[in-house]
Short mmCIF file of C-alpha atoms in Angstrom, two decimals:
data_model
loop_
_atom_site.label_atom_id
_atom_site.label_comp_id
_atom_site.label_asym_id
_atom_site.label_seq_id
_atom_site.Cartn_x
_atom_site.Cartn_y
_atom_site.Cartn_z
CA UNK A 151 -3.67 -17.85 -15.98
CA UNK A 152 -6.55 -19.75 -14.40
CA UNK A 153 -10.09 -19.21 -15.62
CA UNK A 154 -11.96 -20.14 -12.44
CA UNK A 155 -12.66 -18.09 -9.34
CA UNK A 156 -12.25 -19.66 -5.91
CA UNK A 157 -14.95 -18.17 -3.64
CA UNK A 158 -13.77 -17.04 -0.23
CA UNK A 159 -15.41 -15.82 2.98
CA UNK A 160 -14.90 -12.11 3.75
CA UNK A 161 -11.44 -12.58 5.23
CA UNK A 162 -8.64 -10.01 5.28
CA UNK A 163 -4.92 -10.45 4.65
CA UNK A 164 -2.15 -7.88 4.32
CA UNK A 165 1.18 -7.56 2.55
CA UNK A 166 3.52 -4.96 4.04
CA UNK A 167 6.53 -3.78 2.06
CA UNK A 168 9.42 -2.40 4.14
CA UNK A 169 12.52 -0.46 3.23
CA UNK A 170 15.89 -1.84 4.32
CA UNK A 171 18.17 0.99 5.50
CA UNK A 172 21.65 1.09 6.95
CA UNK A 173 21.42 1.87 10.66
CA UNK A 174 24.42 4.24 10.45
CA UNK A 175 23.98 6.12 7.17
CA UNK A 176 20.18 5.67 7.01
CA UNK A 177 20.53 5.21 3.25
CA UNK A 178 18.88 2.28 1.50
CA UNK A 179 20.78 -0.98 1.88
CA UNK A 180 20.83 -3.89 -0.57
CA UNK A 181 20.03 -6.25 2.26
CA UNK A 182 17.41 -8.77 1.20
CA UNK A 183 19.84 -11.57 0.26
CA UNK A 184 21.74 -11.73 3.59
CA UNK A 185 18.49 -11.16 5.47
CA UNK A 186 16.82 -14.07 3.69
CA UNK A 187 19.78 -16.28 4.57
CA UNK A 188 19.15 -15.59 8.26
CA UNK A 189 15.48 -16.60 7.93
CA UNK A 190 15.49 -19.42 5.36
CA UNK A 191 12.37 -21.18 6.67
CA UNK A 192 10.20 -18.11 7.21
CA UNK A 193 7.55 -18.39 4.49
CA UNK A 194 5.81 -15.18 5.52
CA UNK A 195 8.87 -13.08 4.64
CA UNK A 196 9.38 -12.50 0.94
CA UNK A 197 11.83 -10.64 -1.29
CA UNK A 198 10.56 -7.94 -3.63
CA UNK A 199 11.86 -6.92 -7.04
CA UNK A 200 14.55 -4.64 -5.62
CA UNK A 201 17.13 -5.71 -3.06
CA UNK A 202 16.32 -2.80 -0.74
CA UNK A 203 12.90 -4.21 0.14
CA UNK A 204 11.38 -7.02 2.18
CA UNK A 205 7.73 -7.99 2.37
CA UNK A 206 5.82 -9.50 5.27
CA UNK A 207 2.60 -11.31 4.47
CA UNK A 208 -0.20 -12.68 6.60
CA UNK A 209 -2.61 -15.56 6.13
CA UNK A 210 -6.28 -14.67 5.59
CA UNK A 211 -8.05 -14.01 8.88
CA UNK A 212 -11.55 -13.00 9.95
CA UNK A 213 -10.33 -9.56 11.06
CA UNK A 214 -7.19 -7.49 11.50
CA UNK A 215 -7.51 -8.01 15.26
CA UNK A 216 -7.04 -11.75 14.72
CA UNK A 217 -4.03 -11.43 12.44
CA UNK A 218 -2.39 -8.75 14.62
CA UNK A 219 -0.51 -11.01 17.12
CA UNK A 220 1.05 -13.18 14.43
CA UNK A 221 2.02 -10.18 12.33
CA UNK A 222 3.52 -8.45 15.36
CA UNK A 223 5.65 -11.49 16.18
CA UNK A 224 6.73 -11.80 12.54
CA UNK A 225 7.76 -8.17 12.25
CA UNK A 226 9.63 -8.29 15.55
CA UNK A 227 11.63 -11.34 14.43
CA UNK A 228 12.48 -9.58 11.21
CA UNK A 229 13.51 -6.39 13.03
CA UNK A 230 15.84 -8.38 15.26
CA UNK A 231 17.34 -10.33 12.36
CA UNK A 232 17.90 -7.13 10.39
CA UNK A 233 19.53 -5.45 13.39
CA UNK A 234 22.14 -8.22 13.39
CA UNK A 235 23.12 -7.04 9.91
CA UNK A 236 23.13 -3.38 11.00
CA UNK A 237 19.92 -2.86 9.02
CA UNK A 238 16.82 -1.01 10.18
CA UNK A 239 13.32 -1.31 8.75
CA UNK A 240 11.37 1.70 7.52
CA UNK A 241 7.76 1.95 6.43
CA UNK A 242 7.04 4.71 3.89
CA UNK A 243 6.11 4.96 0.23
CA UNK A 244 9.54 6.28 -0.81
CA UNK A 245 12.97 6.67 0.72
CA UNK A 246 13.53 10.40 1.33
CA UNK A 247 17.07 10.83 0.01
CA UNK A 248 18.46 7.76 -1.79
CA UNK A 249 19.38 8.71 -5.38
CA UNK A 250 21.21 5.66 -6.72
CA UNK A 251 19.82 2.92 -8.92
CA UNK A 252 18.93 -0.15 -6.89
CA UNK A 253 19.84 -3.70 -7.99
CA UNK A 254 17.17 -6.22 -8.85
CA UNK A 255 16.74 -9.29 -6.66
CA UNK A 256 18.23 -12.22 -8.64
CA UNK A 257 15.12 -14.36 -8.91
CA UNK A 258 13.84 -15.56 -12.32
CA UNK A 259 10.71 -13.41 -12.39
CA UNK A 260 12.54 -10.22 -11.42
CA UNK A 261 15.46 -10.88 -13.74
CA UNK A 262 12.97 -11.26 -16.58
CA UNK A 263 11.52 -7.85 -15.71
CA UNK A 264 15.03 -6.39 -15.72
CA UNK A 265 15.76 -7.83 -19.15
CA UNK A 266 12.49 -6.46 -20.51
CA UNK A 267 12.49 -3.03 -18.84
CA UNK A 268 16.17 -2.28 -18.35
CA UNK A 269 16.75 1.04 -16.61
CA UNK A 270 13.08 1.39 -15.65
CA UNK A 271 13.25 -1.74 -13.49
CA UNK A 272 15.87 -0.11 -11.24
CA UNK A 273 13.95 3.14 -10.76
CA UNK A 274 10.80 1.72 -9.17
CA UNK A 275 11.99 2.34 -5.61
CA UNK A 276 8.54 2.48 -4.06
CA UNK A 277 6.81 0.63 -1.22
CA UNK A 278 3.16 -0.16 -0.65
CA UNK A 279 0.55 -1.61 1.68
CA UNK A 280 -1.60 -4.24 -0.03
CA UNK A 281 -4.83 -5.63 1.39
CA UNK A 282 -6.70 -8.75 0.24
CA UNK A 283 -10.39 -9.25 1.00
CA UNK A 284 -12.24 -12.47 0.24
CA UNK A 285 -15.10 -12.39 -2.26
CA UNK A 286 -18.13 -14.73 -2.37
CA UNK A 287 -18.23 -15.20 -6.15
CA UNK A 288 -16.63 -14.19 -9.42
CA UNK A 289 -19.50 -11.87 -10.35
CA UNK A 290 -19.41 -10.17 -6.95
CA UNK A 291 -15.64 -9.73 -7.24
CA UNK A 292 -15.86 -8.05 -10.66
CA UNK A 293 -18.64 -5.77 -9.45
CA UNK A 294 -16.77 -4.78 -6.28
CA UNK A 295 -13.57 -4.10 -8.22
CA UNK A 296 -15.58 -1.78 -10.46
CA UNK A 297 -17.44 -0.03 -7.66
CA UNK A 298 -14.48 0.49 -5.33
CA UNK A 299 -12.66 2.61 -7.92
CA UNK A 300 -14.41 5.79 -6.79
CA UNK A 301 -13.16 5.28 -3.22
CA UNK A 302 -9.51 4.58 -4.06
CA UNK A 303 -8.38 8.24 -4.04
CA UNK A 304 -9.71 8.57 -0.48
CA UNK A 305 -7.69 5.53 0.58
CA UNK A 306 -4.62 6.99 -1.09
CA UNK A 307 -5.06 10.32 0.69
CA UNK A 308 -5.37 8.63 4.10
CA UNK A 309 -2.29 6.49 3.49
CA UNK A 310 -0.01 9.06 1.83
CA UNK A 311 3.51 8.64 3.21
CA UNK A 312 5.95 9.68 0.48
CA UNK A 313 6.50 13.45 0.33
CA UNK A 314 10.26 13.18 -0.40
CA UNK A 315 12.24 11.70 -3.26
CA UNK A 316 15.95 11.86 -4.15
CA UNK A 317 16.53 14.33 -1.34
CA UNK A 318 13.86 16.75 -2.52
CA UNK A 319 10.66 17.81 -0.85
CA UNK A 320 8.11 17.16 -3.56
CA UNK A 321 4.74 18.92 -3.68
CA UNK A 322 3.09 15.51 -3.23
CA UNK A 323 1.78 13.59 -0.23
CA UNK A 324 2.27 10.36 -2.18
CA UNK A 325 5.09 10.76 -4.69
CA UNK A 326 5.16 6.97 -4.89
CA UNK A 327 2.17 7.20 -7.24
CA UNK A 328 4.12 9.40 -9.62
CA UNK A 329 7.00 6.90 -9.71
CA UNK A 330 4.69 4.01 -10.50
CA UNK A 331 2.93 6.00 -13.21
CA UNK A 332 5.92 5.32 -15.48
CA UNK A 333 5.27 1.59 -15.51
CA UNK A 334 3.19 -0.49 -17.85
CA UNK A 335 0.06 -1.35 -15.91
CA UNK A 336 -0.19 0.80 -12.80
CA UNK A 337 -3.23 2.94 -12.12
CA UNK A 338 -6.92 2.23 -12.43
CA UNK A 339 -7.95 -1.12 -13.95
CA UNK A 340 -10.50 -1.47 -16.73
CA UNK A 341 -14.10 -1.25 -15.51
CA UNK A 342 -15.18 -4.79 -16.35
CA UNK A 343 -18.95 -5.19 -16.60
CA UNK A 344 -19.02 -8.83 -15.53
CA UNK A 345 -16.97 -11.99 -15.14
CA UNK A 346 -17.36 -12.79 -18.82
CA UNK A 347 -15.79 -9.46 -19.76
CA UNK A 348 -12.87 -10.18 -17.46
CA UNK A 349 -12.35 -13.60 -19.03
CA UNK A 350 -12.43 -12.04 -22.48
CA UNK A 351 -9.78 -9.58 -21.32
CA UNK A 352 -7.59 -12.45 -20.10
CA UNK A 353 -7.88 -14.21 -23.46
CA UNK A 354 -6.89 -11.10 -25.38
CA UNK A 355 -4.09 -10.15 -22.96
CA UNK A 356 -2.57 -13.64 -23.06
CA UNK A 357 -2.84 -13.91 -26.82
CA UNK A 358 -1.09 -10.56 -27.19
CA UNK A 359 1.54 -11.42 -24.54
CA UNK A 360 0.55 -8.48 -22.35
CA UNK A 361 0.53 -10.34 -19.03
CA UNK A 362 2.07 -13.61 -17.97
CA UNK A 363 0.22 -13.88 -14.66
CA UNK A 364 -2.11 -11.99 -12.38
CA UNK A 365 0.98 -10.67 -10.57
CA UNK A 366 1.88 -8.69 -13.67
CA UNK A 367 -1.29 -6.59 -13.37
CA UNK A 368 -0.03 -3.80 -11.15
CA UNK A 369 -3.36 -1.99 -11.00
CA UNK A 370 -4.44 0.03 -7.97
CA UNK A 371 -7.00 -2.72 -7.34
CA UNK A 372 -6.96 -6.14 -8.95
CA UNK A 373 -8.74 -9.46 -8.97
CA UNK A 374 -6.93 -12.54 -7.68
CA UNK A 375 -9.17 -15.40 -8.83
CA UNK A 376 -6.55 -17.89 -7.61
CA UNK A 377 -6.97 -16.58 -4.06
CA UNK A 378 -10.66 -15.68 -4.30
CA UNK A 379 -9.87 -12.10 -3.30
CA UNK A 380 -9.73 -8.52 -4.41
CA UNK A 381 -6.41 -6.86 -3.67
CA UNK A 382 -6.29 -3.11 -3.00
CA UNK A 383 -2.82 -1.85 -3.90
CA UNK A 384 -3.13 1.94 -4.08
CA UNK A 385 -1.98 2.71 -0.53
CA UNK A 386 1.53 3.78 0.49
CA UNK A 387 3.51 1.67 2.95
CA UNK A 388 3.03 2.74 6.58
CA UNK A 389 5.57 3.35 9.37
CA UNK A 390 3.94 0.95 11.82
CA UNK A 391 1.91 -2.21 12.09
CA UNK A 392 -0.84 -0.24 13.82
CA UNK A 393 -1.27 2.21 10.94
CA UNK A 394 -1.11 -0.61 8.40
CA UNK A 395 -3.83 -2.60 10.12
CA UNK A 396 -5.98 0.49 10.63
CA UNK A 397 -6.06 1.11 6.89
CA UNK A 398 -6.50 -2.60 6.18
CA UNK A 399 -9.54 -2.65 8.48
CA UNK A 400 -11.08 0.21 6.49
CA UNK A 401 -10.46 -1.63 3.21
CA UNK A 402 -11.88 -4.83 4.72
CA UNK A 403 -15.07 -3.07 5.79
CA UNK A 404 -15.46 -1.23 2.48
CA UNK A 405 -15.04 -4.26 0.23
CA UNK A 406 -17.21 -6.48 2.42
CA UNK A 407 -19.88 -3.76 2.38
CA UNK A 408 -19.80 -3.53 -1.40
CA UNK A 409 -19.87 -7.31 -1.80
CA UNK A 410 -22.99 -7.56 0.35
CA UNK A 411 -24.79 -4.57 -1.21
CA UNK A 412 -27.30 -4.72 -4.02
CA UNK A 413 -25.54 -4.65 -7.41
CA UNK A 414 -26.78 -1.13 -8.20
CA UNK A 415 -26.26 0.31 -4.72
CA UNK A 416 -22.98 2.08 -5.45
CA UNK A 417 -23.77 3.17 -9.00
CA UNK A 418 -23.50 6.83 -7.93
CA UNK A 419 -19.78 6.24 -7.32
CA UNK A 420 -19.17 5.33 -10.96
CA UNK A 421 -17.34 8.24 -12.59
CA UNK A 422 -15.84 8.74 -16.04
CA UNK A 423 -12.35 7.30 -16.21
CA UNK A 424 -10.74 10.70 -16.72
CA UNK A 425 -12.29 11.91 -13.46
CA UNK A 426 -11.05 8.81 -11.64
CA UNK A 427 -7.55 9.49 -12.94
CA UNK A 428 -7.78 13.17 -11.99
CA UNK A 429 -8.95 12.29 -8.47
CA UNK A 430 -6.09 9.83 -8.01
CA UNK A 431 -3.64 12.55 -9.08
CA UNK A 432 -5.19 15.09 -6.70
CA UNK A 433 -5.05 12.64 -3.79
CA UNK A 434 -1.44 11.85 -4.66
CA UNK A 435 -0.51 15.52 -4.68
CA UNK A 436 -2.56 17.07 -1.90
CA UNK A 437 -3.20 14.09 0.36
CA UNK A 438 -5.70 14.71 3.11
CA UNK A 439 -6.14 18.32 1.97
CA UNK A 440 -7.20 17.33 -1.57
CA UNK A 441 -10.52 18.25 -3.14
CA UNK A 442 -11.97 15.52 -5.36
CA UNK A 443 -14.50 15.58 -8.16
CA UNK A 444 -17.56 13.79 -6.79
CA UNK A 445 -19.83 13.53 -9.83
CA UNK A 446 -19.88 13.78 -13.60
CA UNK A 447 -21.09 17.40 -13.38
CA UNK A 448 -17.81 18.51 -11.79
CA UNK A 449 -18.95 18.98 -8.19
CA UNK A 450 -15.90 19.19 -5.94
CA UNK A 451 -15.78 18.01 -2.32
CA UNK A 452 -12.95 17.98 0.25
CA UNK A 453 -11.41 14.56 0.68
CA UNK A 454 -12.00 14.91 4.43
CA UNK A 455 -15.74 15.13 3.79
CA UNK A 456 -15.66 12.15 1.44
CA UNK A 457 -13.66 10.18 4.00
CA UNK A 458 -16.17 10.97 6.75
CA UNK A 459 -18.97 9.82 4.46
CA UNK A 460 -17.06 6.62 3.76
CA UNK A 461 -16.50 5.90 7.46
CA UNK A 462 -20.19 6.45 8.20
CA UNK A 463 -21.21 4.23 5.29
CA UNK A 464 -19.15 1.19 6.29
CA UNK A 465 -19.08 1.53 10.10
CA UNK A 466 -21.86 -1.08 10.64
CA UNK A 467 -19.99 -3.53 8.42
CA UNK A 468 -16.77 -2.89 10.36
CA UNK A 469 -18.58 -3.73 13.61
CA UNK A 470 -20.03 -6.92 12.16
CA UNK A 471 -16.56 -8.01 11.03
CA UNK A 472 -14.98 -7.36 14.44
CA UNK A 473 -12.94 -4.43 13.09
CA UNK A 474 -14.00 -1.78 15.63
CA UNK A 475 -10.56 -1.14 17.14
CA UNK A 476 -8.55 -0.80 13.94
CA UNK A 477 -11.42 0.95 12.16
CA UNK A 478 -11.40 3.57 14.93
CA UNK A 479 -7.65 4.01 14.43
CA UNK A 480 -8.22 4.57 10.72
CA UNK A 481 -10.84 7.21 11.44
CA UNK A 482 -8.41 8.97 13.77
CA UNK A 483 -6.17 9.65 10.75
CA UNK A 484 -8.57 12.45 9.85
CA UNK A 485 -7.43 14.34 12.95
CA UNK A 486 -3.91 12.95 13.47
CA UNK A 487 -3.05 13.20 9.80
CA UNK A 488 -1.32 10.72 7.49
CA UNK A 489 2.38 9.94 7.73
CA UNK A 490 3.44 12.45 5.07
CA UNK A 491 2.44 15.33 7.37
CA UNK A 492 4.59 13.94 10.19
CA UNK A 493 7.55 13.54 7.85
CA UNK A 494 7.19 17.14 6.68
CA UNK A 495 7.02 18.31 10.31
CA UNK A 496 10.32 16.53 11.12
CA UNK A 497 11.93 18.11 8.07
CA UNK A 498 10.72 21.59 9.05
CA UNK A 499 12.26 21.16 12.51
CA UNK A 500 15.58 19.69 11.46
CA UNK A 501 16.10 20.49 7.78
CA UNK A 502 17.36 16.92 7.35
CA UNK A 503 15.88 14.10 5.29
CA UNK A 504 18.12 11.74 7.29
CA UNK A 505 16.25 12.75 10.42
CA UNK A 506 13.04 11.93 8.56
CA UNK A 507 14.32 8.40 7.89
CA UNK A 508 15.52 8.05 11.49
CA UNK A 509 12.13 8.98 12.89
CA UNK A 510 10.36 6.60 10.53
CA UNK A 511 12.66 3.79 11.68
CA UNK A 512 12.09 4.72 15.32
CA UNK A 513 8.33 4.57 14.97
CA UNK A 514 8.58 0.86 14.19
CA UNK A 515 11.31 0.24 16.78
CA UNK A 516 9.14 1.84 19.47
CA UNK A 517 6.16 -0.21 18.39
CA UNK A 518 7.98 -3.54 18.74
CA UNK A 519 9.72 -2.53 21.96
CA UNK A 520 13.25 -2.06 20.66
CA UNK A 521 15.70 0.77 21.34
CA UNK A 522 15.45 3.84 19.16
CA UNK A 523 18.22 4.85 16.80
CA UNK A 524 20.27 7.70 18.23
CA UNK A 525 19.81 11.27 17.08
CA UNK A 526 22.57 13.31 15.50
CA UNK A 527 23.74 16.50 17.16
CA UNK A 528 21.22 19.27 16.59
CA UNK A 529 18.40 16.89 15.71
CA UNK A 530 15.14 16.85 17.56
CA UNK A 531 13.29 13.70 18.52
CA UNK A 532 9.63 13.56 17.74
CA UNK A 533 7.35 12.72 20.62
CA UNK A 534 6.81 9.06 21.42
CA UNK A 535 3.65 7.33 20.26
CA UNK A 536 1.49 4.65 21.74
CA UNK A 537 0.43 1.84 19.48
CA UNK A 538 -1.54 -0.55 21.67
CA UNK A 539 -0.03 -3.74 20.22
#
């Protein structure tokens, strides 16, 4: 692993993981290999560890508004290519009813994981939204990664989109977090004091054969010195481009705000690690209705209140970055609710997790201007949405 940090302007880039589902059965489909064959020269479309996933990535841009047109075109091309294979794309943290083990994508890195982890490698059927934000220096990046930890449960609550797993309605807004908790390095990262402490960690981790690359650190937020960014990874995958970019705009504003602030400005957000872990669990379980521990004395505040405080705090930074439109969409999640609430509403109406998958697929199809998947007899279609793409 490299030992130098490549400074970057405060750009934003996103990685969106999508489920591949059969358009007829709505179950997960092992579709990445034939899909990749249809798009061999598309460098912004990547396989993931499991064959039921595809990832779309963007270049770094000054704002989500700037990367939106290119991402929209990319996703539309991928939707059309997948449709030719009778595959639909779904954005959510988990698939609501698939119970089988999923095969690993036969690439060297993923096959090595399979050899090392065995059964566990096939159970990590979870999908995320990842956001990179450029950092001006190594020291700023380490500080921001430390200070953002207190805000991560709020981001998780706003993005929660995985209330179902293996056909069961879980008591969680983001059950994806519970799946990932079984793995080696998911969760909160160490609270490094400075760049030197991070380098010392790398030395120890490499000597002990803990990590082979930065990609093996599956923390909720991690440094990418090779890119000059911090990558926020705690959020669930979203049903639409619009929701994804809304949350990415919030992350962009938050990290840019922290990078520009005085080093001690956010010290009040530093909490004992056990409280950070407890808050992440509460946000995973109760989503937007969670109450989080806000200080070391045990004061509890509703996540809605903490989210409002966060939006107020970083709103000027969002404006300066040109993020007003998507930032406003993110704020609207406090009234509209995250995706997990919509999924639960579909399930209450229809009693069918297949209808939940169908409506998730249709949200993206509507957004890119393609025909919706048909409803089964007795199913109810959720109202149409407007996305403004």
